[in-house]
Coordinates of C-alpha atoms in Angstrom, one line a residue:
M1 CA 0.0 0.0 0.0
F2 CA 2.8 2.4 0.9
E3 CA 4.7 1.8 -2.4
A4 CA 1.6 1.9 -4.5
R5 CA 0.8 5.5 -3.6
F6 CA 4.2 6.6 -4.8
S7 CA 4.2 5.0 -8.2
S8 CA 0.7 4.8 -9.7
A9 CA 2.1 4.2 -13.2
S10 CA 5.4 2.6 -12.3
H11 CA 4.5 -0.8 -13.7
I12 CA 4.4 0.5 -17.3
R13 CA 7.7 -1.0 -18.5
K14 CA 8.0 0.6 -21.9
F15 CA 10.8 3.0 -22.5
I16 CA 12.5 4.9 -25.3
P17 CA 15.8 3.2 -26.2
L18 CA 17.5 6.3 -27.4
T19 CA 20.7 5.3 -29.1
S20 CA 24.0 7.0 -29.6
S21 CA 25.0 8.4 -33.0
I22 CA 28.4 6.9 -32.4
P23 CA 28.9 3.7 -34.5
G24 CA 29.1 0.5 -32.4
F25 CA 26.4 1.4 -29.9
K26 CA 26.0 -1.5 -27.4
T27 CA 22.7 -3.1 -26.9
R28 CA 21.5 -5.6 -24.3
G29 CA 24.0 -8.4 -23.6
G30 CA 26.9 -6.4 -25.0
A31 CA 26.0 -7.0 -28.6
T32 CA 27.0 -4.3 -31.0
R33 CA 24.5 -2.6 -33.2
K34 CA 25.8 -0.8 -36.2
S35 CA 24.6 2.8 -36.4
I36 CA 23.5 2.7 -40.0
G37 CA 20.9 5.1 -41.4
D38 CA 17.8 4.2 -43.3
D39 CA 19.6 4.6 -46.6
G40 CA 22.3 2.2 -45.6
K41 CA 24.8 5.0 -44.9
A42 CA 26.3 6.1 -41.7
P43 CA 24.0 8.5 -39.9
L44 CA 24.6 12.1 -39.6
R45 CA 26.6 13.2 -36.6
S46 CA 25.2 16.4 -35.4
P47 CA 27.7 18.8 -33.9
R48 CA 25.0 19.9 -31.4
T49 CA 24.3 16.6 -29.7
V50 CA 23.1 16.2 -26.2
S51 CA 24.9 14.8 -23.1
H52 CA 22.7 13.0 -20.6
A53 CA 24.3 13.9 -17.4
Y54 CA 23.9 10.7 -15.4
D55 CA 27.4 11.2 -14.0
G56 CA 26.9 14.9 -13.1
G57 CA 29.6 15.9 -15.5
P58 CA 29.6 18.9 -17.7
M59 CA 26.6 19.1 -20.0
S60 CA 28.0 20.8 -23.0
S61 CA 26.3 21.0 -26.3
G62 CA 29.4 19.5 -28.0
D63 CA 29.2 16.2 -26.2
R64 CA 28.3 13.2 -28.4
S65 CA 26.3 10.9 -26.1
F66 CA 22.5 10.7 -26.0
I67 CA 20.3 9.3 -23.4
T68 CA 21.6 5.8 -22.5
E69 CA 19.1 4.4 -20.1
N70 CA 20.0 0.8 -20.6
S71 CA 17.5 -1.8 -19.5
D72 CA 17.2 -5.4 -18.7
D73 CA 14.1 -5.6 -20.8
D74 CA 14.3 -7.6 -24.0
D75 CA 14.4 -6.1 -27.5
E76 CA 10.7 -6.8 -28.0
N77 CA 9.8 -4.4 -25.1
A78 CA 12.3 -1.9 -26.4
V79 CA 10.6 -1.9 -29.8
S80 CA 7.2 -1.6 -28.2
A81 CA 8.0 2.0 -27.3
G82 CA 9.5 2.8 -30.7
S83 CA 11.5 1.1 -33.3
Y84 CA 15.1 1.9 -34.0
R85 CA 14.0 4.0 -36.9
A86 CA 11.4 5.9 -34.8
T87 CA 14.0 6.3 -32.0
R88 CA 16.4 7.8 -34.4
R89 CA 13.8 10.2 -35.6
L90 CA 13.1 11.3 -32.0
V91 CA 16.8 11.9 -31.4
L92 CA 17.1 14.0 -34.6
A93 CA 13.9 15.9 -33.7
A94 CA 15.3 16.7 -30.3
V95 CA 18.8 17.9 -31.2
A96 CA 18.5 18.6 -34.9
D97 CA 21.4 19.3 -37.3
R98 CA 23.0 22.5 -36.3
A99 CA 23.2 23.4 -40.0
S100 CA 19.3 23.5 -40.1
E101 CA 19.3 26.2 -37.4
S102 CA 19.1 29.8 -38.3
W103 CA 21.9 32.3 -37.3
F104 CA 19.4 33.7 -34.8
E105 CA 19.0 30.2 -33.1
R106 CA 22.7 29.3 -33.3
H107 CA 23.4 32.5 -31.3
D108 CA 20.6 31.9 -28.8
G109 CA 18.5 34.7 -30.1
P110 CA 15.3 33.6 -28.4
T111 CA 17.0 33.4 -25.0
L112 CA 18.7 36.8 -25.5
L113 CA 15.2 38.3 -26.2
V114 CA 13.9 36.7 -23.1
T115 CA 16.8 38.2 -21.1
L116 CA 16.1 41.6 -22.5
A117 CA 12.4 41.2 -21.6
I118 CA 13.1 40.1 -18.1
Y119 CA 15.4 43.0 -17.1
T120 CA 13.3 45.6 -18.9
S121 CA 10.1 44.3 -17.2
W122 CA 11.9 44.3 -13.8
L123 CA 13.0 47.9 -14.2
F124 CA 9.5 48.9 -15.5
L125 CA 7.8 47.4 -12.4
L126 CA 10.2 49.2 -10.1
V127 CA 9.6 52.5 -11.9
L128 CA 5.8 52.2 -11.8
H129 CA 5.7 50.7 -8.3
R130 CA 4.4 53.9 -6.6
Y131 CA 1.6 54.2 -9.1
V132 CA 0.4 50.6 -9.3
P133 CA -1.6 48.8 -6.6
W134 CA 0.1 45.9 -4.8
W135 CA -2.4 43.4 -6.0
I136 CA -1.3 44.1 -9.6
T137 CA 2.4 44.4 -8.8
V138 CA 2.6 41.1 -6.9
P139 CA 1.7 38.7 -9.7
L140 CA 3.6 40.6 -12.3
A141 CA 6.8 41.0 -10.2
G142 CA 6.6 37.4 -9.1
Y143 CA 6.3 36.3 -12.7
V144 CA 9.4 38.4 -13.7
V145 CA 11.5 37.1 -10.8
Q146 CA 10.6 33.4 -11.5
W147 CA 11.2 34.1 -15.2
H148 CA 14.7 35.1 -14.1
F149 CA 15.1 31.9 -12.2
S150 CA 14.2 30.0 -15.4
L151 CA 16.8 32.0 -17.3
Q152 CA 19.4 31.0 -14.8
H153 CA 18.4 27.4 -15.2
E154 CA 18.7 27.7 -19.0
A155 CA 22.2 29.2 -18.6
I156 CA 23.3 26.1 -16.7
H157 CA 22.3 23.8 -19.6
G158 CA 22.3 25.9 -22.7
L159 CA 23.0 29.5 -23.9
R160 CA 26.2 28.3 -25.6
G161 CA 25.9 30.6 -28.6
I162 CA 27.6 33.4 -26.6
P163 CA 30.9 33.4 -24.6
G164 CA 30.9 31.8 -21.2
W165 CA 31.7 35.0 -19.3
L166 CA 28.8 36.8 -21.0
R167 CA 26.4 33.9 -20.3
R168 CA 27.3 34.0 -16.6
A169 CA 27.1 37.8 -16.4
L170 CA 23.7 37.9 -18.0
V171 CA 22.1 35.7 -15.3
W172 CA 24.3 36.4 -12.3
P173 CA 22.4 39.4 -10.8
P174 CA 20.3 38.0 -7.9
L175 CA 17.0 39.5 -8.7
G176 CA 15.3 36.8 -6.6
V177 CA 17.8 37.2 -3.8
W178 CA 17.5 33.5 -2.9
F179 CA 20.7 31.7 -3.7
P180 CA 24.1 32.5 -5.5
F181 CA 24.0 31.4 -9.1
E182 CA 27.3 29.6 -8.9
L183 CA 26.0 27.3 -6.1
Y184 CA 22.8 26.7 -7.9
R185 CA 24.7 25.7 -11.0
R186 CA 26.7 23.2 -9.0
S187 CA 23.8 21.8 -7.1
H188 CA 21.5 21.5 -10.1
S189 CA 24.2 19.6 -12.1
R190 CA 24.2 17.0 -9.3
H191 CA 20.4 16.8 -9.6
H192 CA 20.8 15.6 -13.2
R193 CA 22.3 12.3 -12.3
N194 CA 19.0 10.6 -13.2
H195 CA 19.7 7.3 -11.5
H196 CA 19.9 9.1 -8.2
L197 CA 16.7 11.1 -8.7
T198 CA 14.6 11.4 -5.5
Y199 CA 17.3 9.8 -3.3
P200 CA 17.9 11.9 -0.2
G201 CA 21.5 13.0 0.1
E202 CA 22.1 12.2 -3.6
D203 CA 19.5 14.3 -5.4
T204 CA 20.0 17.9 -4.3
E205 CA 16.4 18.8 -5.1
S206 CA 14.6 15.8 -3.5
Y207 CA 11.8 16.4 -1.0
Y208 CA 12.1 12.8 0.4
H209 CA 13.7 11.8 3.7
E210 CA 15.2 8.5 4.9
E211 CA 12.8 6.7 7.1
E212 CA 15.2 6.6 10.1
D213 CA 15.6 10.4 9.8
W214 CA 11.9 10.8 9.5
E215 CA 11.3 8.9 12.8
D216 CA 13.9 11.2 14.5
Y217 CA 12.0 14.4 13.6
G218 CA 9.6 15.9 16.1
D219 CA 5.9 15.9 15.5
L220 CA 5.9 19.6 14.4
S221 CA 8.6 19.0 11.8
R222 CA 6.8 16.0 10.4
W223 CA 3.5 17.9 10.3
L224 CA 5.1 20.8 8.5
L225 CA 6.8 18.5 5.9
I226 CA 3.4 16.7 5.3
V227 CA 1.6 20.1 4.9
N228 CA 4.4 21.0 2.5
Q229 CA 3.3 18.1 0.3
T230 CA -0.1 19.6 -0.3
F231 CA -0.4 22.0 -3.2
L232 CA -1.6 24.9 -1.0
G233 CA 1.0 24.2 1.7
R234 CA 3.8 24.1 -0.8
L235 CA 2.8 27.6 -2.2
L236 CA 2.4 29.2 1.2
I237 CA 5.1 27.7 3.4
G238 CA 7.4 26.0 0.8
P239 CA 9.6 29.1 0.4
F240 CA 10.0 29.5 4.2
L241 CA 11.0 25.8 4.6
L242 CA 13.3 25.7 1.6
T243 CA 15.3 28.9 2.1
P244 CA 16.5 28.4 5.7
H245 CA 17.4 24.8 4.8
F246 CA 20.0 26.0 2.3
F247 CA 21.3 28.9 4.4
I248 CA 21.7 26.8 7.5
K249 CA 23.6 24.2 5.5
E250 CA 25.9 26.8 4.0
V251 CA 26.5 28.7 7.3
G252 CA 27.3 25.3 8.9
K253 CA 30.0 24.7 6.3
I254 CA 31.6 28.1 7.0
V255 CA 31.4 27.7 10.7
A256 CA 33.1 24.3 10.4
G257 CA 36.0 25.9 8.6
D258 CA 35.0 25.1 5.0
L259 CA 35.7 28.5 3.3
A260 CA 35.6 27.2 -0.3
D261 CA 32.4 29.1 -1.0
L262 CA 32.9 32.1 1.2
G263 CA 33.9 34.3 -1.8
I264 CA 30.7 33.3 -3.6
W265 CA 28.6 34.3 -0.7
V266 CA 30.4 37.6 -0.2
R267 CA 29.8 38.6 -3.8
H268 CA 26.2 37.4 -3.5
I269 CA 25.5 39.4 -0.4
I270 CA 27.1 42.5 -1.9
A271 CA 25.0 42.1 -5.1
V272 CA 21.8 41.6 -3.0
A273 CA 22.6 44.7 -1.0
L274 CA 23.1 46.8 -4.1
I275 CA 19.8 45.6 -5.6
L276 CA 17.9 46.4 -2.4
L277 CA 19.7 49.8 -2.2
L278 CA 18.8 50.5 -5.8
A279 CA 15.1 49.6 -5.3
A280 CA 15.0 51.8 -2.1
E281 CA 16.9 54.9 -3.2
A282 CA 16.0 55.1 -6.9
F283 CA 12.4 53.7 -6.8
E284 CA 11.3 54.1 -3.2
V285 CA 10.7 50.3 -2.8
S286 CA 11.8 49.3 0.6
A287 CA 13.7 46.1 1.2
L288 CA 10.6 44.6 2.9
Q289 CA 8.4 45.6 0.0
Y290 CA 10.8 44.1 -2.5
L291 CA 11.0 40.8 -0.5
A292 CA 7.2 40.6 -0.1
E293 CA 6.1 41.8 -3.6
F294 CA 9.0 40.5 -5.8
V295 CA 10.9 37.7 -4.2
Y296 CA 8.2 35.7 -2.3
P297 CA 5.8 35.6 -5.2
G298 CA 8.6 34.5 -7.5
L299 CA 9.5 31.7 -5.1
V300 CA 5.8 30.7 -4.9
L301 CA 5.6 30.2 -8.7
G302 CA 8.7 28.1 -8.5
M303 CA 7.1 26.0 -5.8
M304 CA 4.1 25.5 -8.1
R305 CA 6.3 24.2 -10.9
S306 CA 8.3 21.8 -8.8
F307 CA 5.4 20.5 -6.7
T308 CA 5.1 17.2 -8.4
E309 CA 8.0 17.5 -10.8
H310 CA 9.6 14.3 -9.4
R311 CA 8.3 11.3 -7.4
W312 CA 9.7 7.9 -6.6
G313 CA 9.4 5.2 -9.3
E314 CA 11.1 1.9 -9.8
R315 CA 12.7 3.0 -13.0
P316 CA 14.6 6.4 -13.2
S317 CA 12.7 7.4 -16.3
E318 CA 9.4 7.2 -14.3
R319 CA 10.5 9.7 -11.7
T320 CA 10.1 12.8 -13.8
A321 CA 6.8 14.4 -14.8
V322 CA 5.3 16.3 -17.6
V323 CA 2.8 19.1 -16.9
E324 CA 1.2 20.3 -20.0
S325 CA 0.3 24.0 -19.8
N326 CA -0.4 27.2 -21.8
W327 CA 2.0 29.8 -23.1
V328 CA 1.7 31.9 -20.0
F329 CA 3.3 29.2 -17.8
G330 CA 5.3 27.6 -20.6
L331 CA 7.2 30.9 -21.3
L332 CA 7.5 31.5 -17.5
F333 CA 9.2 28.2 -17.0
L334 CA 10.9 28.2 -20.4
W335 CA 9.0 24.9 -21.0
N336 CA 10.7 23.3 -18.1
N337 CA 7.2 22.1 -17.1
L338 CA 7.7 19.4 -19.8
H339 CA 10.3 18.2 -17.4
V340 CA 11.0 14.7 -18.6
V341 CA 12.0 16.1 -22.0
H342 CA 14.5 18.3 -20.2
H343 CA 15.9 15.4 -18.2
A344 CA 16.2 13.3 -21.4
F345 CA 17.8 16.1 -23.3
P346 CA 19.3 18.6 -20.8
T347 CA 21.0 20.8 -23.4
L348 CA 18.0 21.0 -25.7
S349 CA 17.2 24.7 -26.2
W350 CA 14.0 25.7 -24.4
W351 CA 12.1 26.8 -27.5
K352 CA 12.6 23.3 -29.0
V353 CA 11.1 21.4 -26.1
P354 CA 7.4 21.8 -27.0
R355 CA 7.9 20.5 -30.5
V356 CA 9.7 17.4 -29.3
W357 CA 6.9 16.8 -26.8
R358 CA 4.1 17.3 -29.4
Q359 CA 5.7 15.1 -32.1
H360 CA 6.7 12.3 -29.8
R361 CA 4.1 12.5 -27.0
E362 CA 3.2 8.7 -26.9
Q363 CA 6.8 7.6 -26.9
I364 CA 7.7 10.0 -24.1
Q365 CA 4.7 9.0 -22.1
A366 CA 5.7 5.4 -22.4
Y367 CA 9.2 6.4 -21.3
N368 CA 8.1 8.1 -18.1
G369 CA 5.3 5.6 -17.2
G370 CA 2.4 8.0 -18.0
F371 CA 3.5 10.5 -15.4
V372 CA 1.7 13.3 -17.2
F373 CA -0.7 16.1 -16.1
R374 CA -3.0 18.2 -18.2
G375 CA -2.1 21.4 -16.3
Y376 CA -1.5 22.9 -12.9
G377 CA -5.3 23.1 -12.4
E378 CA -5.5 19.3 -12.4
I379 CA -2.6 19.2 -9.9
A380 CA -4.3 21.8 -7.6
K381 CA -7.6 20.0 -7.8
R382 CA -6.1 16.6 -6.9
W383 CA -3.7 17.7 -4.1
L384 CA -4.9 21.2 -2.9
L385 CA -5.2 20.0 0.7
T386 CA -4.1 16.3 0.3
P387 CA -0.4 15.3 0.3
N388 CA 0.8 14.0 -3.0
F389 CA 3.0 11.6 -1.1
I390 CA 4.3 11.2 2.4
P391 CA 7.9 12.3 2.0
V392 CA 9.6 9.1 3.3
H393 CA 11.7 7.6 0.5
P394 CA 10.2 4.2 -0.3
P395 CA 13.5 2.3 -0.8
S396 CA 14.6 3.3 2.7
S397 CA 11.3 1.8 4.1
V398 CA 11.8 -1.4 2.1
S399 CA 15.5 -1.9 3.1
R400 CA 14.7 -1.2 6.7
N401 CA 11.8 -3.7 6.7
S402 CA 14.0 -6.3 5.0
A403 CA 16.7 -5.8 7.6
S404 CA 14.2 -6.2 10.5

C-alpha cells in the first residue's frame, strides 16, 4: 500500500531506447549494433548533440552521447516503445542538425530576447511601483522574478551561442535574492544524475527523507513536511522551509572551517545589498516591500512548478513528470514544465522542447510511465489539501523492513 501511492504508473515498462549516434552502440548483452541510417549509410553526426548527465559531469552542447538508459528488458519491449527508426527520428527531432538552425537560433537569439524582456520588465515594475496597486504588482513581479530563475536554469544547460563570461554575467544578478547562481549551478548539475533522482543525500532537489531520519523528527517537523506536500501548503510555506534549509547548511560549512564558497557568498551578499539599495533609493521600494512583492511571489511560482516534478518510481525514467500548460506558464518556466523532455535532453534549447513533446508524446509517455498532467489546475484539484505523497523515501522503508 505504501509503495503503491508513490508509483501509480510505475508498472508501465515501456521505455524509449535512445541510441548514440556513435557507430558501435552497445545493446543488451553487450552485442554491438551498427549505427546505420535508413539509406544504408552512416547516420549524420550532429555537432550539437546532447549529453545525458547521469554522472553529473559537464553538460556541454558539444558532447556526443545521447540518453543511454540501458534496461534489462528484452528487445521486444524496447521496440514496443518505438523502433530503432522511430527512435532515431526522436533523437534527430530533439537535437536537430546545427546546419538547419538559423543564425538567430545558433546564437541563442530567443534566449537573449527573453533576457532583455526580463530586465526591462523588472525595471519597468520598479519605476511604476508607486503608481500601481500591490495586487497588480505582486503577480507581475513574481512572474518576472521566477522568469529570471528560469533563465538561470537555461544558462546552466544551454545558452552556448555566446561566450561563457557573458552567459554568466547575464544571469548572475540575484533579482530573486534567494541563492548564488554559482552554487545553484553546482547543485543542479548533481540533480541531473538521473539514476539518483529522488534519493535523499544524492538528489540535491529531493523532497524525500530517509525513514530513520523521519522517525527522529519531532511531531511539528513531520507535520510541516506533510503540509508542504499539499499544493496549498507548498505555495504558502514552501519558500519558508526551503530557504532556511540551504542557508543553515551553508553557514554550517563556513562555521566548520570550510571556506571554499565564502567568496561566492560575499559577492552574492554585496549584489543583493546593491539591488535592495537601488530599489529603495531610486524607486522608493523598501527592502521589505521588495522581498514581499517581488521575491516571495517568484518563489511561490517556482514551488508550483516543482510541486510534483519528481516522485519515486522503480525506473529512473518514471521519476520525472510532464505538466502540459499554456504559453503563460510555458514561457514563464521556459517549458521546463515538460520536465521529462528536459531530463532526457538537458542541453536542448527551451524553445525546441514543446515541438519534441508534441511530435513524440506517446513515446515519451511510455518512457516516463504516463507521469503526465494536463495542467496545474489538475494538480491543484487533486492535491490542494491532500499530500501528493508522504515524504519518506520508499527504498529506505523497504530496506529497513528487510533488515528487520
